[in-house]
PDB file of C-alpha atoms and ligand atoms in Angstrom:
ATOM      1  CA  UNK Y   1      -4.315   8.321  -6.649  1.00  0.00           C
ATOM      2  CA  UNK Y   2      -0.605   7.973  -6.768  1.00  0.00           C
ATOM      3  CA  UNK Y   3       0.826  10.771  -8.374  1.00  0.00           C
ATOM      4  CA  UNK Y   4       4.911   9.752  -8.721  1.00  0.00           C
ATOM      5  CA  UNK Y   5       6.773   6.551  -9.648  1.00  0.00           C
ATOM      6  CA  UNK Y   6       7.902   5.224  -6.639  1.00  0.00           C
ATOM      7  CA  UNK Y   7      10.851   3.100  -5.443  1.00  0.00           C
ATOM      8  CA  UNK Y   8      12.236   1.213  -2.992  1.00  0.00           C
ATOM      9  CA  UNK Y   9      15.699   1.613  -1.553  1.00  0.00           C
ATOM     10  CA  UNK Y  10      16.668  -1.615   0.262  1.00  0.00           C
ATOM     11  CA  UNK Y  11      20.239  -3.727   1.813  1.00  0.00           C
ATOM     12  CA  UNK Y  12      19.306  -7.375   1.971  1.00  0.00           C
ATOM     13  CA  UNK Y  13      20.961 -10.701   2.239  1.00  0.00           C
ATOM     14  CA  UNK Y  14      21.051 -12.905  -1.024  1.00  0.00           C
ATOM     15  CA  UNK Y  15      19.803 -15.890   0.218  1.00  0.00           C
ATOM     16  CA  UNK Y  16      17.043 -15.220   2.175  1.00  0.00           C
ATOM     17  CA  UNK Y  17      16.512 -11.333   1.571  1.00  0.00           C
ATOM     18  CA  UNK Y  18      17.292 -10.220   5.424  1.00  0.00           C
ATOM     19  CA  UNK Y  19      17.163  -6.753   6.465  1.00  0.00           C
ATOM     20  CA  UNK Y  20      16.915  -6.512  10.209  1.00  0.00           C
ATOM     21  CA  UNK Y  21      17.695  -7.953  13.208  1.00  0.00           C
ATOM     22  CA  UNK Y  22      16.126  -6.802  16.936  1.00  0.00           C
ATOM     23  CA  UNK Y  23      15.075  -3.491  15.407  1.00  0.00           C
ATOM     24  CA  UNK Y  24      18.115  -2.331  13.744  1.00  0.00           C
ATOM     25  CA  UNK Y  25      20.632  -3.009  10.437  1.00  0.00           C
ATOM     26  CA  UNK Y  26      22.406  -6.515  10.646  1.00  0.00           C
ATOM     27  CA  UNK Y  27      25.490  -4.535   9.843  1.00  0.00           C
ATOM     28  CA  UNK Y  28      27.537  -1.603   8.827  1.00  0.00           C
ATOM     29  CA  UNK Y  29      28.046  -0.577   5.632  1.00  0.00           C
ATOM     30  CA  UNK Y  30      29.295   2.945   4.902  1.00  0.00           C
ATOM     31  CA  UNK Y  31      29.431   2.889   1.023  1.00  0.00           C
ATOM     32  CA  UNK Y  32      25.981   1.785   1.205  1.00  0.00           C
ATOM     33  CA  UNK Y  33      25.060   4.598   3.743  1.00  0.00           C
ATOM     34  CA  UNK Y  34      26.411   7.130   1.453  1.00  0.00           C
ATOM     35  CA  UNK Y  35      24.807   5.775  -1.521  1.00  0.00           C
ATOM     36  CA  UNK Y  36      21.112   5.959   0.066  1.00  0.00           C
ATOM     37  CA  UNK Y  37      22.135   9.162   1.507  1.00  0.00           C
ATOM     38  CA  UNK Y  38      22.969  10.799  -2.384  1.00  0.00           C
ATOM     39  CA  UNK Y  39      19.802   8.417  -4.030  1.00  0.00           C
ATOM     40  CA  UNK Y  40      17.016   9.564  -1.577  1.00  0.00           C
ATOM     41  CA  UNK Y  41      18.446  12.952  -1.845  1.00  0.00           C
ATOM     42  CA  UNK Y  42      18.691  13.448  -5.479  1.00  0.00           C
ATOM     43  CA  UNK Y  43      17.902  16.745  -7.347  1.00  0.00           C
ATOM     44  CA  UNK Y  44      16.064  14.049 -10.107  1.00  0.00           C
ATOM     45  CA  UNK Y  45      16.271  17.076 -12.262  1.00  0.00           C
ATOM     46  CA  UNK Y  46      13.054  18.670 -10.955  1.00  0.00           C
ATOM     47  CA  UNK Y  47      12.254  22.088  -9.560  1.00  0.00           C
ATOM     48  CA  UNK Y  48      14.768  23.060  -6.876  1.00  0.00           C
ATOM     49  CA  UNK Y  49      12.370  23.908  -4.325  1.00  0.00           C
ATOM     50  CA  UNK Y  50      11.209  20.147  -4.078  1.00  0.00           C
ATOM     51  CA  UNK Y  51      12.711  17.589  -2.452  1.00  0.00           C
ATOM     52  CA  UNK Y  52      12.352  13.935  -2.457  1.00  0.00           C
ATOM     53  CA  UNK Y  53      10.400  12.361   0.240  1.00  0.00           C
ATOM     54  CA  UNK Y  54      11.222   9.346   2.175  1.00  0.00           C
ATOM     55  CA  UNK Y  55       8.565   7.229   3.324  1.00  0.00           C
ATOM     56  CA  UNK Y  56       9.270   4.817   6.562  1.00  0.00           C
ATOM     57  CA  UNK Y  57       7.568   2.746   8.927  1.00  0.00           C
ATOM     58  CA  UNK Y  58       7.342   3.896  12.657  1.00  0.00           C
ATOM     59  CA  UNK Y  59       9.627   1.161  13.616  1.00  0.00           C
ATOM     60  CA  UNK Y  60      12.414   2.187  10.970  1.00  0.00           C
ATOM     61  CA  UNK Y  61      11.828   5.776  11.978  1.00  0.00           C
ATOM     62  CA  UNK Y  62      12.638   4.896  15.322  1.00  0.00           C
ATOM     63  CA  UNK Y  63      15.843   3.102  14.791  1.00  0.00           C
ATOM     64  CA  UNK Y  64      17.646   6.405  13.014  1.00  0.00           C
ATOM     65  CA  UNK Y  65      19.629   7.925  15.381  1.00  0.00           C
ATOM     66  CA  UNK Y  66      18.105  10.787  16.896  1.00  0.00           C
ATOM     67  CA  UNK Y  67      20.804  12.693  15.684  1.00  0.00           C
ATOM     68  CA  UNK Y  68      20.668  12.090  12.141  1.00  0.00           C
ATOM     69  CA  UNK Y  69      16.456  12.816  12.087  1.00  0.00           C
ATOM     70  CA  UNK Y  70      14.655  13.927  10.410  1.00  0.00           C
ATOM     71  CA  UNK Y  71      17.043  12.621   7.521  1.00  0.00           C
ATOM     72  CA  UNK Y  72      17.805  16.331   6.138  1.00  0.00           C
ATOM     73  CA  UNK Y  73      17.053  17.241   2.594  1.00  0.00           C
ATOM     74  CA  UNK Y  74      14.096  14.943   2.121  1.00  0.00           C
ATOM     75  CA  UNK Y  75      10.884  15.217   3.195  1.00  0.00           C
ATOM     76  CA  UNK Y  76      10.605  12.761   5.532  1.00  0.00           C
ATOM     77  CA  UNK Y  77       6.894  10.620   6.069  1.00  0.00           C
ATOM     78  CA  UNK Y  78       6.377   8.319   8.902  1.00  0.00           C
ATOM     79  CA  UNK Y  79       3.478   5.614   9.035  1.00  0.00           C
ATOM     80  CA  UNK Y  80       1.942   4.217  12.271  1.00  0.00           C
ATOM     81  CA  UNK Y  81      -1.726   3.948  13.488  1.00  0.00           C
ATOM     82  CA  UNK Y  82      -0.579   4.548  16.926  1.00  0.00           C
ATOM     83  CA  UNK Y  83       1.158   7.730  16.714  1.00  0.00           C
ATOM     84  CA  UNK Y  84       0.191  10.870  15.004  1.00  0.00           C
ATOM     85  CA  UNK Y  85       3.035  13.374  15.406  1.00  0.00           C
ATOM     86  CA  UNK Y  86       7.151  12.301  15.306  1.00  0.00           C
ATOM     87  CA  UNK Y  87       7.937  15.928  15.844  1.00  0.00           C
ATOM     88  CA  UNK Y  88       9.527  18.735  13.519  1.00  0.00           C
ATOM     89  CA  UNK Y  89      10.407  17.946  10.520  1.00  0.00           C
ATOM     90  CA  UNK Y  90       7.936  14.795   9.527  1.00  0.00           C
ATOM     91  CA  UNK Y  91       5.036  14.166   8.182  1.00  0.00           C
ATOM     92  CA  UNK Y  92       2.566  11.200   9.269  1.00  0.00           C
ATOM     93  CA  UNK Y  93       0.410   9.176   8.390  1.00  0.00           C
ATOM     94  CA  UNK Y  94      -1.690   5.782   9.271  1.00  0.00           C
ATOM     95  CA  UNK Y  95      -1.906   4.215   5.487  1.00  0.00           C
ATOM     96  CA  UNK Y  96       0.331   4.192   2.894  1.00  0.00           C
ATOM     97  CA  UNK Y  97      -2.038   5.012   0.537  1.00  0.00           C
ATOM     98  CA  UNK Y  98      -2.923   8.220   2.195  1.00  0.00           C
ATOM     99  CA  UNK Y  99       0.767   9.070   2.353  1.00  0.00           C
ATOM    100  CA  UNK Y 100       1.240   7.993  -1.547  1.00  0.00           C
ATOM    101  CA  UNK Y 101      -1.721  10.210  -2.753  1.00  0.00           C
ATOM    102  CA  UNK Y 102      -0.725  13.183  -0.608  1.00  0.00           C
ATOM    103  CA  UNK Y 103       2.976  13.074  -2.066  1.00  0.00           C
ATOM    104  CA  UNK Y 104       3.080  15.137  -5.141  1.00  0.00           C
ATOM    105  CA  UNK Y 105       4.891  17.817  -7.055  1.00  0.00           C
ATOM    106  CA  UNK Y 106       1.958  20.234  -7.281  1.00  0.00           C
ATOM    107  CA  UNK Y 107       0.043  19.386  -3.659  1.00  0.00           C
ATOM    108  CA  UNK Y 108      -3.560  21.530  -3.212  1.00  0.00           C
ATOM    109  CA  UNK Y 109      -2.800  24.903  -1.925  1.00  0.00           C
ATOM    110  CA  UNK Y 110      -4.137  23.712   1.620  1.00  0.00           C
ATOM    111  CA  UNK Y 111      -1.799  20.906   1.677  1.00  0.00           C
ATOM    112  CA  UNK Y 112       0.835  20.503   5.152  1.00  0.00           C
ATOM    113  CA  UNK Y 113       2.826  18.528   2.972  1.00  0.00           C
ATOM    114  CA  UNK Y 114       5.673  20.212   0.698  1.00  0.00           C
ATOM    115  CA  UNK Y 115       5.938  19.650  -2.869  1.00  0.00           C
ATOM    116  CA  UNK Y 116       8.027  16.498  -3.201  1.00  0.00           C
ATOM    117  CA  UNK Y 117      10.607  15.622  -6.498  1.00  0.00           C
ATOM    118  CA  UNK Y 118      10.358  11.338  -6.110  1.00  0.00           C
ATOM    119  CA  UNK Y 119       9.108   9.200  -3.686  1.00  0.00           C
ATOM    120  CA  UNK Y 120      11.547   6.583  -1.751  1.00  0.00           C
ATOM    121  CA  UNK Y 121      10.122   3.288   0.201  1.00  0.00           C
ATOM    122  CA  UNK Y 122      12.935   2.997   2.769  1.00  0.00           C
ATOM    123  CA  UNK Y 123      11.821   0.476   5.018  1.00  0.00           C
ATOM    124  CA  UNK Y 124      10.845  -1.545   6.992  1.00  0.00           C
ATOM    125  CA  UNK Y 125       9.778  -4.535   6.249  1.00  0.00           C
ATOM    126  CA  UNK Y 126       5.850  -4.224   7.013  1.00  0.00           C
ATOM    127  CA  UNK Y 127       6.347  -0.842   4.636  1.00  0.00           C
ATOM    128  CA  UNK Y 128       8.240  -3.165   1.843  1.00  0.00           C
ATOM    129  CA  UNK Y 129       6.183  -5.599   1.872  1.00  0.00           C
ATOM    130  CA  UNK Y 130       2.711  -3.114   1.394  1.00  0.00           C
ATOM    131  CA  UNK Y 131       4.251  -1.068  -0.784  1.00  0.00           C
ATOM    132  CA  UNK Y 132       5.107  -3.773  -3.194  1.00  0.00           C
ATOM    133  CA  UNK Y 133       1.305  -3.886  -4.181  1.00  0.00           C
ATOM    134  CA  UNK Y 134       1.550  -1.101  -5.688  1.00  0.00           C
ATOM    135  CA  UNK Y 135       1.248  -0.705  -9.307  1.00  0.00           C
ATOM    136  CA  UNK Y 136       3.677   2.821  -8.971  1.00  0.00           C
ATOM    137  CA  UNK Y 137       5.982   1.009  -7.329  1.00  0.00           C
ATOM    138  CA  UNK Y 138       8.115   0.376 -10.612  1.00  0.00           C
ATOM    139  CA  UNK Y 139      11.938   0.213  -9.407  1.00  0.00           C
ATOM    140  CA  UNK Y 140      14.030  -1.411  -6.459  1.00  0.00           C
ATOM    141  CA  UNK Y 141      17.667   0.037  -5.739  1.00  0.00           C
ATOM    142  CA  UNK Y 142      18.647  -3.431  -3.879  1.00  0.00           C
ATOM    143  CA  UNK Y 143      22.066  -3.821  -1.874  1.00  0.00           C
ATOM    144  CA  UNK Y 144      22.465  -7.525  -1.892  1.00  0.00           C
ATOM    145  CA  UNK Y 145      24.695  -8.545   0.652  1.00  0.00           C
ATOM    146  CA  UNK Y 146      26.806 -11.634   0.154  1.00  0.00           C
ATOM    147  CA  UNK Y 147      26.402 -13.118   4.242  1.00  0.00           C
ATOM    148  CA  UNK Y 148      26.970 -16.286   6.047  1.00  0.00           C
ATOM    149  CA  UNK Y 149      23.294 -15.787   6.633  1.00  0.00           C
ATOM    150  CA  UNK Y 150      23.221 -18.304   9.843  1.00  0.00           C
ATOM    151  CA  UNK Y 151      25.983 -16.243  11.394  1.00  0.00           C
ATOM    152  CA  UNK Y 152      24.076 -12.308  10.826  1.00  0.00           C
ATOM    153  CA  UNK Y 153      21.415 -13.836  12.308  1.00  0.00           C
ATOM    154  CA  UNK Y 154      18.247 -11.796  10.472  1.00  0.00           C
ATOM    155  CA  UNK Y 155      14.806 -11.502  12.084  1.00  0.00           C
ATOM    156  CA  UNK Y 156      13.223  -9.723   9.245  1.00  0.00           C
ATOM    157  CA  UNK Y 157      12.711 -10.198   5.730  1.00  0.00           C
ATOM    158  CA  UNK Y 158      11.648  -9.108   2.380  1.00  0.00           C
ATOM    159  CA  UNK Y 159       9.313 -10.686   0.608  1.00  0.00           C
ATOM    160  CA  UNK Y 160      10.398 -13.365  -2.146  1.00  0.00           C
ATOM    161  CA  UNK Y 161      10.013 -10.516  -4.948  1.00  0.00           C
ATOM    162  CA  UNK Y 162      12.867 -12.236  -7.356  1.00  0.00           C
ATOM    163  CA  UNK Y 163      10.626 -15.678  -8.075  1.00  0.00           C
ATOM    164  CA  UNK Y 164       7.696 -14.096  -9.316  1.00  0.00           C
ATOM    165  CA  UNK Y 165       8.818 -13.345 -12.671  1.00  0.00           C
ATOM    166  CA  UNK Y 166       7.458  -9.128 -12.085  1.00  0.00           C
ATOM    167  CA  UNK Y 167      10.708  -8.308 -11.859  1.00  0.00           C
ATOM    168  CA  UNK Y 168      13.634  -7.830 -14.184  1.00  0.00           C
ATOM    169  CA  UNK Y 169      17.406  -7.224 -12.891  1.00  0.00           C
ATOM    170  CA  UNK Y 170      18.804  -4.330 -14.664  1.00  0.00           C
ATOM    171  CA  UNK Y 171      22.780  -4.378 -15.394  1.00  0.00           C
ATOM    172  CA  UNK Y 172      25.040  -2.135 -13.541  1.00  0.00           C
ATOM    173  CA  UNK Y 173      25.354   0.247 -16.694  1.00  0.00           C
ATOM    174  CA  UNK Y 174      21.546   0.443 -16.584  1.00  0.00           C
ATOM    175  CA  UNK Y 175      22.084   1.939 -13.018  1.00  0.00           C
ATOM    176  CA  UNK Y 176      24.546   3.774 -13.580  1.00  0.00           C
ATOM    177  CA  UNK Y 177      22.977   5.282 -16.406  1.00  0.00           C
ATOM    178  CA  UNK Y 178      19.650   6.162 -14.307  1.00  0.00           C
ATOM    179  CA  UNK Y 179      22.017   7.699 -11.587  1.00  0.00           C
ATOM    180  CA  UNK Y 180      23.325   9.880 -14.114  1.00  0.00           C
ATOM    181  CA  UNK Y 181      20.318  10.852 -15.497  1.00  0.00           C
ATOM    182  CA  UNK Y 182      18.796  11.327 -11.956  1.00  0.00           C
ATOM    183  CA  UNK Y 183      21.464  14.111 -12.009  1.00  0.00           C
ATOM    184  CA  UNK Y 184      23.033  11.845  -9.180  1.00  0.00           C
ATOM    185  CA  UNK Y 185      26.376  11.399 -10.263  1.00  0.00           C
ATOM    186  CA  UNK Y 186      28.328  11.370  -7.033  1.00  0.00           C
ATOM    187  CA  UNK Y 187      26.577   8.280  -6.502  1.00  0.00           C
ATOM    188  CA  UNK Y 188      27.664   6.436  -9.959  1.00  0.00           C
ATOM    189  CA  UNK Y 189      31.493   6.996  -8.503  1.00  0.00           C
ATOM    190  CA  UNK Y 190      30.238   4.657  -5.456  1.00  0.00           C
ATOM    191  CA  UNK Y 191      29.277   2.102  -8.347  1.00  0.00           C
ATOM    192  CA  UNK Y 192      31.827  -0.278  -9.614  1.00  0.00           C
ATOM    193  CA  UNK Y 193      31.900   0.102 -13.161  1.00  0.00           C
ATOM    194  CA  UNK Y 194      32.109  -4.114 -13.502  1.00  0.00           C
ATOM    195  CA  UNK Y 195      29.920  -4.640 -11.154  1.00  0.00           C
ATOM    196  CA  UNK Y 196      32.180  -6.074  -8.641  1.00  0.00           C
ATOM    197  CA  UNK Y 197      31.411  -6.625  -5.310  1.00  0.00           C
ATOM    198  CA  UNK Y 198      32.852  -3.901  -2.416  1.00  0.00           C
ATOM    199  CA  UNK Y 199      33.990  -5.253   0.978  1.00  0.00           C
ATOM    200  CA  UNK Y 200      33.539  -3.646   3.989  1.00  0.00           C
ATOM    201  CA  UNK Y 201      33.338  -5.139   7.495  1.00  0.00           C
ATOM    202  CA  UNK Y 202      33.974  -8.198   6.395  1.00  0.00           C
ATOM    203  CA  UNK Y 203      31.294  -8.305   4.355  1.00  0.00           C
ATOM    204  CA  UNK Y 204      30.899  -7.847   0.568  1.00  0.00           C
ATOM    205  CA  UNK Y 205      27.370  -6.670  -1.336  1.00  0.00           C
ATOM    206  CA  UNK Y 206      26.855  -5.090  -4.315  1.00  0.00           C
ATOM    207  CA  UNK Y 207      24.290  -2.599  -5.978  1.00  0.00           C
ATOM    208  CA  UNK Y 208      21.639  -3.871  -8.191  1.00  0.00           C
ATOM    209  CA  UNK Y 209      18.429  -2.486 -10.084  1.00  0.00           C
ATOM    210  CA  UNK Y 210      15.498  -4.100 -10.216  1.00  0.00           C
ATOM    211  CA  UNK Y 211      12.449  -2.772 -12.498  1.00  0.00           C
ATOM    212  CA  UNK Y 212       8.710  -4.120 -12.891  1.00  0.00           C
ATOM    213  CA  UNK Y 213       8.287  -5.682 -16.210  1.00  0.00           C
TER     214      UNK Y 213
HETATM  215  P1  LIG W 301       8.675  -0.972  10.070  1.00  0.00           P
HETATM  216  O1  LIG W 301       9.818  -0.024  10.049  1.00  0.00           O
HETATM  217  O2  LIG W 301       8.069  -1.395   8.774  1.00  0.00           O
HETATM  218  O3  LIG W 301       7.579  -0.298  11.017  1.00  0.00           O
HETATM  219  C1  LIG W 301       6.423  -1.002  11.344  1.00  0.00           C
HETATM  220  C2  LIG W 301       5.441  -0.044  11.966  1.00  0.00           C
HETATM  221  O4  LIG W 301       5.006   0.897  10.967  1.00  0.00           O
HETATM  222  C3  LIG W 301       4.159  -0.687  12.472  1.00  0.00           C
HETATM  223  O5  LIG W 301       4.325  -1.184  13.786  1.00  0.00           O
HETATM  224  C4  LIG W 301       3.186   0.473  12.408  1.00  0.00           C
HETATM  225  O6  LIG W 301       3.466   1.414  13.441  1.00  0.00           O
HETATM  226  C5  LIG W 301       3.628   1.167  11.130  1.00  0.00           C
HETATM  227  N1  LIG W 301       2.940   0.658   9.946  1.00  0.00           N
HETATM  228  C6  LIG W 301       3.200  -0.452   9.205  1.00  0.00           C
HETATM  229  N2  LIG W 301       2.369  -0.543   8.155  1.00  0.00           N
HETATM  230  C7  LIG W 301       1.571   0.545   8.227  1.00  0.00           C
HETATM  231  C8  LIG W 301       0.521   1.022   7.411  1.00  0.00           C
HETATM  232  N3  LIG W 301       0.122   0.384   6.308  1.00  0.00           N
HETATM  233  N4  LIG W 301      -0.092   2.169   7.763  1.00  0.00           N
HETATM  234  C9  LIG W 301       0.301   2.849   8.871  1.00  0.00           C
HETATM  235  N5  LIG W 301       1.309   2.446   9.678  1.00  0.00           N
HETATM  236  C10 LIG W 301       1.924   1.313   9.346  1.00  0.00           C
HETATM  237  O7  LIG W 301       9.041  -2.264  10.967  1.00  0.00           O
HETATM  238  P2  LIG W 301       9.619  -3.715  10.604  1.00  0.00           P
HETATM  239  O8  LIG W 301       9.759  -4.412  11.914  1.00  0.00           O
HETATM  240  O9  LIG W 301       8.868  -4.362   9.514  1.00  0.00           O
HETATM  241  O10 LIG W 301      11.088  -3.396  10.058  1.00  0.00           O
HETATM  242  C11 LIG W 301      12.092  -2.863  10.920  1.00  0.00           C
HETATM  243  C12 LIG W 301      13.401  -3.603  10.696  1.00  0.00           C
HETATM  244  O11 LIG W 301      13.818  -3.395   9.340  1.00  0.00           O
HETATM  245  C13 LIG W 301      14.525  -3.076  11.582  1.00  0.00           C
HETATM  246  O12 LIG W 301      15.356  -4.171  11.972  1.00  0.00           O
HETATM  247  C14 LIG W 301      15.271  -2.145  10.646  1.00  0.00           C
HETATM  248  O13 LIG W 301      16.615  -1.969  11.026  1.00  0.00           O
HETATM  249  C15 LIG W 301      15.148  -2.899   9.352  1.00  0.00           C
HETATM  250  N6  LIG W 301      15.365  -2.075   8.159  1.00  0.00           N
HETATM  251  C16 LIG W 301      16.278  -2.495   7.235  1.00  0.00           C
HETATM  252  C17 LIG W 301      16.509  -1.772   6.085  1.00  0.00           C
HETATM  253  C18 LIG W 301      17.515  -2.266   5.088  1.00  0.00           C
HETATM  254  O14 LIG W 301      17.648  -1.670   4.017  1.00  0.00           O
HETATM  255  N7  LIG W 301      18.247  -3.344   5.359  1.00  0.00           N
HETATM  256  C19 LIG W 301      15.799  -0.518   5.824  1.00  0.00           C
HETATM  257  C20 LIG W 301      14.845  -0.174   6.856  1.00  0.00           C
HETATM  258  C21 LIG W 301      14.652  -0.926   7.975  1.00  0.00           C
HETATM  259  P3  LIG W 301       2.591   1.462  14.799  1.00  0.00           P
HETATM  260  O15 LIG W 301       2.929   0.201  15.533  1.00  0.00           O
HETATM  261  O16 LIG W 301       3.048   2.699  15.488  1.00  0.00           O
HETATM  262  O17 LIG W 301       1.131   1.516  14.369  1.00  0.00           O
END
């Protein structure tokens, strides 16, 4: 069974809810970076000997700079039914489900896996779109990203979670209020307080919650 809430951390485009294109980000946003960077690696108030773990799809794994991974201070899980080891530092698995019910604060004594804080979807989109089955999956931390969407040019995709009617947009005081109480509050100075919309790169997004109703 799944032991933590989980979430998804996600950029996509407003229209159509692109996220990739030929295996990496459509773009470059550094306030966005730095915001996943201090959400995934959140305290969230718990012990300080866990961390949060990141959960990611072989092909999302693969597209992080070999530099920056394993992404440090989070406990980093990699899916794939084709390959069983990504090296020091990671954790694998070939279902989600395996991975969900292994991640826990208090894992069996003969566990390899550490004790882990909060659990973060982080992509792609095969991972996204499986994980949104999931009755733990309870909260989205969505970048939407205001694009000429025939110009960025997006070969992947979320699925169409907004229509559905599971999902409820939370205001930008909402978020900032859960960033704060996540003990993230480096992250609610990335957030503006009106919810205005930051450019970058001649782009402009903005954060949003989402949470299942
Ligand atoms: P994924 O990153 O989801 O990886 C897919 C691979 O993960 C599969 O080929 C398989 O690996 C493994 N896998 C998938 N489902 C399972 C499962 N249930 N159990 C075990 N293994 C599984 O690939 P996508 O192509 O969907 O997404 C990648 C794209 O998304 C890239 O363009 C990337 O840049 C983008 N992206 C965008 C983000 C954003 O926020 N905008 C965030 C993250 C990624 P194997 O083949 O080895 O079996």
């Amino acid at each position: 069974a799944v032991q933590l809430p989980v979430a998804l951390i996600v950029a996509a485009t407003h229209a159509s809810l692109g996220i990739g294109r030929a295996g990496t980000l459509p773009w470059r946003l550094p306030t966005d970076m730095a915001l996943f960077r201090l959400v995934t690696s959140a305290p969230g108030g718990s012990s300080a000997s866990s961390q949060p773990a990141v959960v990611m799809g072989r092909k999302s794994w693969e597209s992080i700079p070999k530099k920056f991974r394993p992404l440090r201070n989070r406990v980093n899980v990699v899916l794939s039914r084709t390959v069983t080891d990504f090296g020091p530092g990671t954790h694998t698995f070939s279902s989600l489900s395996q991975a969900l019910s292994a991640l826990s604060p208090t894992p069996p004594p003969a566990s390899t896996i550490p004790p882990v804080s909060s659990i973060y979807i982080i992509g792609g989109a095969e991972i996204y779109t499986e994980a949104f089955k999931y009755p733990a999956t309870s909260r989205i931390f969505l970048t939407t990203v205001y694009a000429d969407e025939e110009a960025l040019q997006c070969d992947t995709f979320l699925p169409d979670f907004r229509s559905i009617g599971e999902w409820e947009q939370k205001s930008t005081a909402d978020l900032r209020r859960l960033l704060n109480d996540m003990e993230c509050h480096e992250a609610v100075q990335l957030i503006p307080e009106d919810g205005d919309r930051i450019k970058e790169n001649g782009l402009e997004y903005a954060f949003t919650l989402w949470e299942k109703r």
